[in-house]
């Protein structure tokens, strides 16, 4: 995700933690002795004016916070000598843990969420079972020096790692078995230079740690084999190795990027953000693999996912359910071997708005109540895009023309086949059958010889064999593909439409009536064609500059356009050739797209503002002149975001040619209008991203959209799913009856003479499934609470300052001065573990 700068209108932030189930939910501890829970806004830049929940005040400054790892809305806070466990939604404390003889130094939940460990200035490590009793169930002398210490659970195992100082004031790491918590299994001294920042390279893997210290070096801590099931971990060893990566600047803090944000297809197993005085440096760890075309399952076993396994009440009542596992999420290779040197690149702290990825599925009652306090969210926020198995890909594509004009989507597809232009003087188009995935032959394949370069093209929704191609020669050619696909070169179009006087920008078939096609051209007209007579039937006027995009309304009565002349226009073509309405459009002149949304009552425009930021604009279709009712900034990037709107879910997918990310929003007709959902990211830029009809979706897998992703030399299906617990039921809240838009509702003549019609609707429920609405237990109900989110103005300097101090407080060494001396390399042999 993009780097966000957060600023809070409260006093000094002492610690913070994001909810593992909702990345927009942030708890902060502050010097004013309270714990605040914030719901960050979806666009990643705006800040809530006030905290959603305030807990406390505690008797003294809140020094540490950690959300529970399995239960929803459970938060541990440490202030002075006391740990409190909160039920955030109920805004009350569940218990207070006492027994600390001095100031707390760290706290940590065990991954299974049953136990909590602390380290304390009284040099003791303690284990609490907070639901059993408020006093420590076990404790042990930890490190000999009472300087800063930290306690870290090793995965879900019974092992603990503690980091502290020995009598010689050297930094040391100790390994503990909590089943025999009387002495450490082994310990390992680090160097005496201080100021390390510890990052578990993968929280799910106990073996590999990164310590970032003085300038220039990153250390690896590697744990040898842990004897499983034996009486003790004989032969276990801690190894510290110095990594070759030279980082710039002194490390002030470091954090691990969430696993879901990693580039899995590039075999990126971890990414650490290093904070220095003036930079945030992403350091990426990849495992070199010969093929990066496929998903390497061995590198990425399932890991704890982002769904809570219990509500706060269930957990408090004794529930011990384990976290649900997320597939295809990163864990470390078991032996930590084969890691390549990390690559790093410098980026200054970004002030650019960035859309954050979100998580946190509203499945438990406490989460819902939290959300009703904190504001609306989408039930699609957890939508997960996945590239389907390699067996379904078409590979070895050669000579694709990937420089199609901005008005064109790059390629086009229907449920049977796709068309993609090739590099060649004669405007050749390759036709590929989706039923025949696999590697294409090295020899050339049969093509359509369009005769002139392709400006735009699209499939006839009602005739899967028919492709309309707009040419740079101002003509539209209609091609017919034989059933089963092209066997030989196609030289003769079925029809040629002549009338435009200049090059064509884009074309689009009518959504209801057969044989009706609209086209826009450099001649600044939009023409409507009857394919049976091959004649132009209507010619719409009024544009004064390039027509970026056109879109028929779902009912086929209206046509909207967005133009470089800065206007959004709406035509009722059968009533008038002049616009019925117009209103202000995007200011930027790089390009724009328009789609209809929310039952055909709204228009969604994607375009650029005057500073070239990519933005979304939502209009009420009956009052364009009033301007957009909502504007949202997506990011900064040169290519136009191409929207695909799914009527059934009101979810819009947006991505540009050459992008690696597909943004997903649910559109709602009240504030905040755009509810951000999890985006899909890929390792390499796609050349095109085209969605397929709903009927291609596997509803049993709660797959609500399916697309094809065009890469340099392959096409691969990408499916978008919603994680659901009761998958045995048909998720009727996600799959309402869908429009049978692939069958015409009208003939061309009927439409042209003023008739209207409606498509049939299709129920997607498989016969053997019961709707989830009829399932025994109640299903989550979405609530929209009014949201009041305001931007607070602060200077970039202030933002930097606050980020820096917050991160140092969170991750840096709180007591030690940062070493000024440069670090000397250490031989790996020196770090072989010594038993403690
Ligand atoms: C690629 O297509 C564009 C239009 O779609 C055309 O202008 C260009 O000449 C084509 N390039 C080649 C090398 O065929």
JSON list of N, CA, C and O in Angstrom, two decimals, residues 474-514:
[
{"chain": "A", "resi": 474, "resn": "UNK", "atom": "N", "xyz": [-11.65, 6.09, -40.78]},
{"chain": "A", "resi": 474, "resn": "UNK", "atom": "CA", "xyz": [-13.00, 6.62, -40.58]},
{"chain": "A", "resi": 474, "resn": "UNK", "atom": "C", "xyz": [-14.11, 5.61, -40.88]},
{"chain": "A", "resi": 474, "resn": "UNK", "atom": "O", "xyz": [-15.28, 5.95, -40.82]},
{"chain": "A", "resi": 475, "resn": "UNK", "atom": "N", "xyz": [-13.74, 4.38, -41.22]},
{"chain": "A", "resi": 475, "resn": "UNK", "atom": "CA", "xyz": [-14.75, 3.36, -41.52]},
{"chain": "A", "resi": 475, "resn": "UNK", "atom": "C", "xyz": [-14.88, 2.38, -40.36]},
{"chain": "A", "resi": 475, "resn": "UNK", "atom": "O", "xyz": [-13.93, 2.15, -39.61]},
{"chain": "A", "resi": 476, "resn": "UNK", "atom": "N", "xyz": [-16.07, 1.80, -40.26]},
{"chain": "A", "resi": 476, "resn": "UNK", "atom": "CA", "xyz": [-16.29, 0.74, -39.26]},
{"chain": "A", "resi": 476, "resn": "UNK", "atom": "C", "xyz": [-16.52, -0.55, -40.05]},
{"chain": "A", "resi": 476, "resn": "UNK", "atom": "O", "xyz": [-17.38, -0.59, -40.93]},
{"chain": "A", "resi": 477, "resn": "UNK", "atom": "N", "xyz": [-15.73, -1.55, -39.74]},
{"chain": "A", "resi": 477, "resn": "UNK", "atom": "CA", "xyz": [-15.88, -2.84, -40.43]},
{"chain": "A", "resi": 477, "resn": "UNK", "atom": "C", "xyz": [-16.49, -3.85, -39.47]},
{"chain": "A", "resi": 477, "resn": "UNK", "atom": "O", "xyz": [-16.10, -3.91, -38.30]},
{"chain": "A", "resi": 478, "resn": "UNK", "atom": "N", "xyz": [-17.43, -4.60, -40.00]},
{"chain": "A", "resi": 478, "resn": "UNK", "atom": "CA", "xyz": [-18.08, -5.63, -39.19]},
{"chain": "A", "resi": 478, "resn": "UNK", "atom": "C", "xyz": [-17.59, -6.99, -39.68]},
{"chain": "A", "resi": 478, "resn": "UNK", "atom": "O", "xyz": [-17.74, -7.33, -40.85]},
{"chain": "A", "resi": 479, "resn": "UNK", "atom": "N", "xyz": [-16.97, -7.74, -38.76]},
{"chain": "A", "resi": 479, "resn": "UNK", "atom": "CA", "xyz": [-16.38, -9.03, -39.11]},
{"chain": "A", "resi": 479, "resn": "UNK", "atom": "C", "xyz": [-17.16, -10.16, -38.45]},
{"chain": "A", "resi": 479, "resn": "UNK", "atom": "O", "xyz": [-17.65, -10.01, -37.34]},
{"chain": "A", "resi": 480, "resn": "UNK", "atom": "N", "xyz": [-17.22, -11.30, -39.17]},
{"chain": "A", "resi": 480, "resn": "UNK", "atom": "CA", "xyz": [-17.91, -12.47, -38.62]},
{"chain": "A", "resi": 480, "resn": "UNK", "atom": "C", "xyz": [-16.90, -13.61, -38.45]},
{"chain": "A", "resi": 480, "resn": "UNK", "atom": "O", "xyz": [-16.26, -14.04, -39.41]},
{"chain": "A", "resi": 481, "resn": "UNK", "atom": "N", "xyz": [-16.77, -14.06, -37.20]},
{"chain": "A", "resi": 481, "resn": "UNK", "atom": "CA", "xyz": [-15.84, -15.15, -36.91]},
{"chain": "A", "resi": 481, "resn": "UNK", "atom": "C", "xyz": [-16.61, -16.46, -37.06]},
{"chain": "A", "resi": 481, "resn": "UNK", "atom": "O", "xyz": [-17.69, -16.61, -36.48]},
{"chain": "A", "resi": 482, "resn": "UNK", "atom": "N", "xyz": [-16.08, -17.43, -37.79]},
{"chain": "A", "resi": 482, "resn": "UNK", "atom": "CA", "xyz": [-16.80, -18.70, -37.91]},
{"chain": "A", "resi": 482, "resn": "UNK", "atom": "C", "xyz": [-16.91, -19.39, -36.54]},
{"chain": "A", "resi": 482, "resn": "UNK", "atom": "O", "xyz": [-16.03, -19.21, -35.70]},
{"chain": "A", "resi": 483, "resn": "UNK", "atom": "N", "xyz": [-17.99, -20.16, -36.31]},
{"chain": "A", "resi": 483, "resn": "UNK", "atom": "CA", "xyz": [-18.12, -20.87, -35.03]},
{"chain": "A", "resi": 483, "resn": "UNK", "atom": "C", "xyz": [-16.86, -21.71, -34.78]},
{"chain": "A", "resi": 483, "resn": "UNK", "atom": "O", "xyz": [-16.32, -22.30, -35.71]},
{"chain": "A", "resi": 484, "resn": "UNK", "atom": "N", "xyz": [-16.40, -21.73, -33.55]},
{"chain": "A", "resi": 484, "resn": "UNK", "atom": "CA", "xyz": [-15.19, -22.50, -33.23]},
{"chain": "A", "resi": 484, "resn": "UNK", "atom": "C", "xyz": [-13.91, -21.71, -33.40]},
{"chain": "A", "resi": 484, "resn": "UNK", "atom": "O", "xyz": [-12.85, -22.14, -32.99]},
{"chain": "A", "resi": 485, "resn": "UNK", "atom": "N", "xyz": [-14.00, -20.54, -34.03]},
{"chain": "A", "resi": 485, "resn": "UNK", "atom": "CA", "xyz": [-12.81, -19.70, -34.14]},
{"chain": "A", "resi": 485, "resn": "UNK", "atom": "C", "xyz": [-12.27, -19.60, -35.55]},
{"chain": "A", "resi": 485, "resn": "UNK", "atom": "O", "xyz": [-12.71, -20.29, -36.46]},
{"chain": "A", "resi": 486, "resn": "UNK", "atom": "N", "xyz": [-11.30, -18.69, -35.71]},
{"chain": "A", "resi": 486, "resn": "UNK", "atom": "CA", "xyz": [-10.70, -18.46, -37.03]},
{"chain": "A", "resi": 486, "resn": "UNK", "atom": "C", "xyz": [-9.85, -19.65, -37.44]},
{"chain": "A", "resi": 486, "resn": "UNK", "atom": "O", "xyz": [-8.98, -20.07, -36.69]},
{"chain": "A", "resi": 487, "resn": "UNK", "atom": "N", "xyz": [-10.09, -20.18, -38.61]},
{"chain": "A", "resi": 487, "resn": "UNK", "atom": "CA", "xyz": [-9.26, -21.26, -39.13]},
{"chain": "A", "resi": 487, "resn": "UNK", "atom": "C", "xyz": [-8.28, -20.73, -40.18]},
{"chain": "A", "resi": 487, "resn": "UNK", "atom": "O", "xyz": [-7.20, -21.24, -40.37]},
{"chain": "A", "resi": 488, "resn": "UNK", "atom": "N", "xyz": [-8.75, -19.68, -40.89]},
{"chain": "A", "resi": 488, "resn": "UNK", "atom": "CA", "xyz": [-7.87, -19.08, -41.88]},
{"chain": "A", "resi": 488, "resn": "UNK", "atom": "C", "xyz": [-8.01, -17.56, -41.84]},
{"chain": "A", "resi": 488, "resn": "UNK", "atom": "O", "xyz": [-8.90, -17.04, -41.18]},
{"chain": "A", "resi": 489, "resn": "UNK", "atom": "N", "xyz": [-7.13, -16.93, -42.55]},
{"chain": "A", "resi": 489, "resn": "UNK", "atom": "CA", "xyz": [-7.12, -15.48, -42.56]},
{"chain": "A", "resi": 489, "resn": "UNK", "atom": "C", "xyz": [-8.46, -14.94, -43.06]},
{"chain": "A", "resi": 489, "resn": "UNK", "atom": "O", "xyz": [-9.04, -15.46, -44.01]},
{"chain": "A", "resi": 490, "resn": "UNK", "atom": "N", "xyz": [-8.97, -13.89, -42.41]},
{"chain": "A", "resi": 490, "resn": "UNK", "atom": "CA", "xyz": [-10.25, -13.32, -42.81]},
{"chain": "A", "resi": 490, "resn": "UNK", "atom": "C", "xyz": [-9.97, -12.00, -43.53]},
{"chain": "A", "resi": 490, "resn": "UNK", "atom": "O", "xyz": [-9.37, -11.09, -42.97]},
{"chain": "A", "resi": 491, "resn": "UNK", "atom": "N", "xyz": [-10.40, -11.95, -44.79]},
{"chain": "A", "resi": 491, "resn": "UNK", "atom": "CA", "xyz": [-10.06, -10.79, -45.62]},
{"chain": "A", "resi": 491, "resn": "UNK", "atom": "C", "xyz": [-11.25, -9.88, -45.88]},
{"chain": "A", "resi": 491, "resn": "UNK", "atom": "O", "xyz": [-11.09, -8.68, -46.09]},
{"chain": "A", "resi": 492, "resn": "UNK", "atom": "N", "xyz": [-12.47, -10.48, -45.85]},
{"chain": "A", "resi": 492, "resn": "UNK", "atom": "CA", "xyz": [-13.64, -9.70, -46.24]},
{"chain": "A", "resi": 492, "resn": "UNK", "atom": "C", "xyz": [-14.56, -9.44, -45.06]},
{"chain": "A", "resi": 492, "resn": "UNK", "atom": "O", "xyz": [-15.07, -10.38, -44.46]},
{"chain": "A", "resi": 493, "resn": "UNK", "atom": "N", "xyz": [-14.79, -8.17, -44.71]},
{"chain": "A", "resi": 493, "resn": "UNK", "atom": "CA", "xyz": [-15.76, -7.90, -43.64]},
{"chain": "A", "resi": 493, "resn": "UNK", "atom": "C", "xyz": [-17.18, -8.20, -44.11]},
{"chain": "A", "resi": 493, "resn": "UNK", "atom": "O", "xyz": [-17.46, -8.20, -45.32]},
{"chain": "A", "resi": 494, "resn": "UNK", "atom": "N", "xyz": [-18.06, -8.43, -43.11]},
{"chain": "A", "resi": 494, "resn": "UNK", "atom": "CA", "xyz": [-19.47, -8.67, -43.42]},
{"chain": "A", "resi": 494, "resn": "UNK", "atom": "C", "xyz": [-20.12, -7.37, -43.88]},
{"chain": "A", "resi": 494, "resn": "UNK", "atom": "O", "xyz": [-21.02, -7.36, -44.71]},
{"chain": "A", "resi": 495, "resn": "UNK", "atom": "N", "xyz": [-19.65, -6.26, -43.31]},
{"chain": "A", "resi": 495, "resn": "UNK", "atom": "CA", "xyz": [-20.21, -4.96, -43.69]},
{"chain": "A", "resi": 495, "resn": "UNK", "atom": "C", "xyz": [-19.19, -3.88, -43.42]},
{"chain": "A", "resi": 495, "resn": "UNK", "atom": "O", "xyz": [-18.30, -4.05, -42.61]},
{"chain": "A", "resi": 496, "resn": "UNK", "atom": "N", "xyz": [-19.32, -2.76, -44.13]},
{"chain": "A", "resi": 496, "resn": "UNK", "atom": "CA", "xyz": [-18.48, -1.59, -43.87]},
{"chain": "A", "resi": 496, "resn": "UNK", "atom": "C", "xyz": [-19.42, -0.40, -43.70]},
{"chain": "A", "resi": 496, "resn": "UNK", "atom": "O", "xyz": [-20.33, -0.20, -44.50]},
{"chain": "A", "resi": 497, "resn": "UNK", "atom": "N", "xyz": [-19.24, 0.33, -42.58]},
{"chain": "A", "resi": 497, "resn": "UNK", "atom": "CA", "xyz": [-20.09, 1.49, -42.32]},
{"chain": "A", "resi": 497, "resn": "UNK", "atom": "C", "xyz": [-19.32, 2.75, -42.66]},
{"chain": "A", "resi": 497, "resn": "UNK", "atom": "O", "xyz": [-18.27, 3.01, -42.10]},
{"chain": "A", "resi": 498, "resn": "UNK", "atom": "N", "xyz": [-19.87, 3.53, -43.58]},
{"chain": "A", "resi": 498, "resn": "UNK", "atom": "CA", "xyz": [-19.19, 4.74, -44.03]},
{"chain": "A", "resi": 498, "resn": "UNK", "atom": "C", "xyz": [-20.03, 5.96, -43.68]},
{"chain": "A", "resi": 498, "resn": "UNK", "atom": "O", "xyz": [-21.25, 5.93, -43.79]},
{"chain": "A", "resi": 499, "resn": "UNK", "atom": "N", "xyz": [-19.39, 7.01, -43.26]},
{"chain": "A", "resi": 499, "resn": "UNK", "atom": "CA", "xyz": [-20.14, 8.24, -42.94]},
{"chain": "A", "resi": 499, "resn": "UNK", "atom": "C", "xyz": [-19.27, 9.24, -42.19]},
{"chain": "A", "resi": 499, "resn": "UNK", "atom": "O", "xyz": [-19.29, 10.43, -42.47]},
{"chain": "A", "resi": 500, "resn": "UNK", "atom": "N", "xyz": [-18.48, 8.73, -41.23]},
{"chain": "A", "resi": 500, "resn": "UNK", "atom": "CA", "xyz": [-17.60, 9.65, -40.52]},
{"chain": "A", "resi": 500, "resn": "UNK", "atom": "C", "xyz": [-16.60, 10.22, -41.51]},
{"chain": "A", "resi": 500, "resn": "UNK", "atom": "O", "xyz": [-16.20, 9.56, -42.46]},
{"chain": "A", "resi": 501, "resn": "UNK", "atom": "N", "xyz": [-16.20, 11.48, -41.27]},
{"chain": "A", "resi": 501, "resn": "UNK", "atom": "CA", "xyz": [-15.27, 12.10, -42.19]},
{"chain": "A", "resi": 501, "resn": "UNK", "atom": "C", "xyz": [-13.84, 12.07, -41.66]},
{"chain": "A", "resi": 501, "resn": "UNK", "atom": "O", "xyz": [-12.90, 12.39, -42.35]},
{"chain": "A", "resi": 502, "resn": "UNK", "atom": "N", "xyz": [-13.70, 11.70, -40.37]},
{"chain": "A", "resi": 502, "resn": "UNK", "atom": "CA", "xyz": [-12.36, 11.57, -39.80]},
{"chain": "A", "resi": 502, "resn": "UNK", "atom": "C", "xyz": [-12.27, 10.32, -38.94]},
{"chain": "A", "resi": 502, "resn": "UNK", "atom": "O", "xyz": [-13.27, 9.67, -38.66]},
{"chain": "A", "resi": 503, "resn": "UNK", "atom": "N", "xyz": [-11.05, 10.03, -38.54]},
{"chain": "A", "resi": 503, "resn": "UNK", "atom": "CA", "xyz": [-10.71, 8.91, -37.68]},
{"chain": "A", "resi": 503, "resn": "UNK", "atom": "C", "xyz": [-11.72, 8.73, -36.54]},
{"chain": "A", "resi": 503, "resn": "UNK", "atom": "O", "xyz": [-12.26, 9.71, -36.02]},
{"chain": "A", "resi": 504, "resn": "UNK", "atom": "N", "xyz": [-11.95, 7.48, -36.15]},
{"chain": "A", "resi": 504, "resn": "UNK", "atom": "CA", "xyz": [-12.94, 7.20, -35.10]},
{"chain": "A", "resi": 504, "resn": "UNK", "atom": "C", "xyz": [-12.23, 7.05, -33.75]},
{"chain": "A", "resi": 504, "resn": "UNK", "atom": "O", "xyz": [-11.13, 6.51, -33.68]},
{"chain": "A", "resi": 505, "resn": "UNK", "atom": "N", "xyz": [-12.88, 7.55, -32.69]},
{"chain": "A", "resi": 505, "resn": "UNK", "atom": "CA", "xyz": [-12.33, 7.37, -31.33]},
{"chain": "A", "resi": 505, "resn": "UNK", "atom": "C", "xyz": [-12.79, 6.05, -30.72]},
{"chain": "A", "resi": 505, "resn": "UNK", "atom": "O", "xyz": [-12.00, 5.26, -30.26]},
{"chain": "A", "resi": 506, "resn": "UNK", "atom": "N", "xyz": [-14.11, 5.88, -30.66]},
{"chain": "A", "resi": 506, "resn": "UNK", "atom": "CA", "xyz": [-14.59, 4.68, -29.99]},
{"chain": "A", "resi": 506, "resn": "UNK", "atom": "C", "xyz": [-15.97, 4.28, -30.49]},
{"chain": "A", "resi": 506, "resn": "UNK", "atom": "O", "xyz": [-16.68, 5.09, -31.09]},
{"chain": "A", "resi": 507, "resn": "UNK", "atom": "N", "xyz": [-16.30, 3.01, -30.26]},
{"chain": "A", "resi": 507, "resn": "UNK", "atom": "CA", "xyz": [-17.60, 2.49, -30.68]},
{"chain": "A", "resi": 507, "resn": "UNK", "atom": "C", "xyz": [-18.23, 1.71, -29.54]},
{"chain": "A", "resi": 507, "resn": "UNK", "atom": "O", "xyz": [-17.53, 1.19, -28.68]},
{"chain": "A", "resi": 508, "resn": "UNK", "atom": "N", "xyz": [-19.57, 1.65, -29.56]},
{"chain": "A", "resi": 508, "resn": "UNK", "atom": "CA", "xyz": [-20.25, 0.86, -28.53]},
{"chain": "A", "resi": 508, "resn": "UNK", "atom": "C", "xyz": [-21.61, 0.38, -29.01]},
{"chain": "A", "resi": 508, "resn": "UNK", "atom": "O", "xyz": [-22.40, 1.15, -29.56]},
{"chain": "A", "resi": 509, "resn": "UNK", "atom": "N", "xyz": [-21.88, -0.92, -28.79]},
{"chain": "A", "resi": 509, "resn": "UNK", "atom": "CA", "xyz": [-23.16, -1.49, -29.18]},
{"chain": "A", "resi": 509, "resn": "UNK", "atom": "C", "xyz": [-24.25, -1.04, -28.22]},
{"chain": "A", "resi": 509, "resn": "UNK", "atom": "O", "xyz": [-24.00, -0.78, -27.03]},
{"chain": "A", "resi": 510, "resn": "UNK", "atom": "N", "xyz": [-25.48, -0.97, -28.75]},
{"chain": "A", "resi": 510, "resn": "UNK", "atom": "CA", "xyz": [-26.64, -0.64, -27.93]},
{"chain": "A", "resi": 510, "resn": "UNK", "atom": "C", "xyz": [-26.90, -1.78, -26.93]},
{"chain": "A", "resi": 510, "resn": "UNK", "atom": "O", "xyz": [-26.76, -2.95, -27.29]},
{"chain": "A", "resi": 511, "resn": "UNK", "atom": "N", "xyz": [-27.26, -1.45, -25.68]},
{"chain": "A", "resi": 511, "resn": "UNK", "atom": "CA", "xyz": [-27.42, -2.51, -24.68]},
{"chain": "A", "resi": 511, "resn": "UNK", "atom": "C", "xyz": [-28.74, -3.29, -24.78]},
{"chain": "A", "resi": 511, "resn": "UNK", "atom": "O", "xyz": [-28.86, -4.35, -24.17]},
{"chain": "A", "resi": 512, "resn": "UNK", "atom": "N", "xyz": [-29.72, -2.77, -25.53]},
{"chain": "A", "resi": 512, "resn": "UNK", "atom": "CA", "xyz": [-31.03, -3.41, -25.57]},
{"chain": "A", "resi": 512, "resn": "UNK", "atom": "C", "xyz": [-31.43, -3.87, -26.97]},
{"chain": "A", "resi": 512, "resn": "UNK", "atom": "O", "xyz": [-32.00, -4.94, -27.15]},
{"chain": "A", "resi": 513, "resn": "UNK", "atom": "N", "xyz": [-31.14, -3.01, -27.94]},
{"chain": "A", "resi": 513, "resn": "UNK", "atom": "CA", "xyz": [-31.63, -3.27, -29.29]},
{"chain": "A", "resi": 513, "resn": "UNK", "atom": "C", "xyz": [-30.54, -3.94, -30.13]},
{"chain": "A", "resi": 513, "resn": "UNK", "atom": "O", "xyz": [-29.38, -3.53, -30.10]},
{"chain": "A", "resi": 514, "resn": "UNK", "atom": "N", "xyz": [-30.93, -4.96, -30.88]},
{"chain": "A", "resi": 514, "resn": "UNK", "atom": "CA", "xyz": [-29.99, -5.64, -31.77]},
{"chain": "A", "resi": 514, "resn": "UNK", "atom": "C", "xyz": [-29.60, -4.68, -32.91]},
{"chain": "A", "resi": 514, "resn": "UNK", "atom": "O", "xyz": [-30.37, -3.79, -33.27]}
]
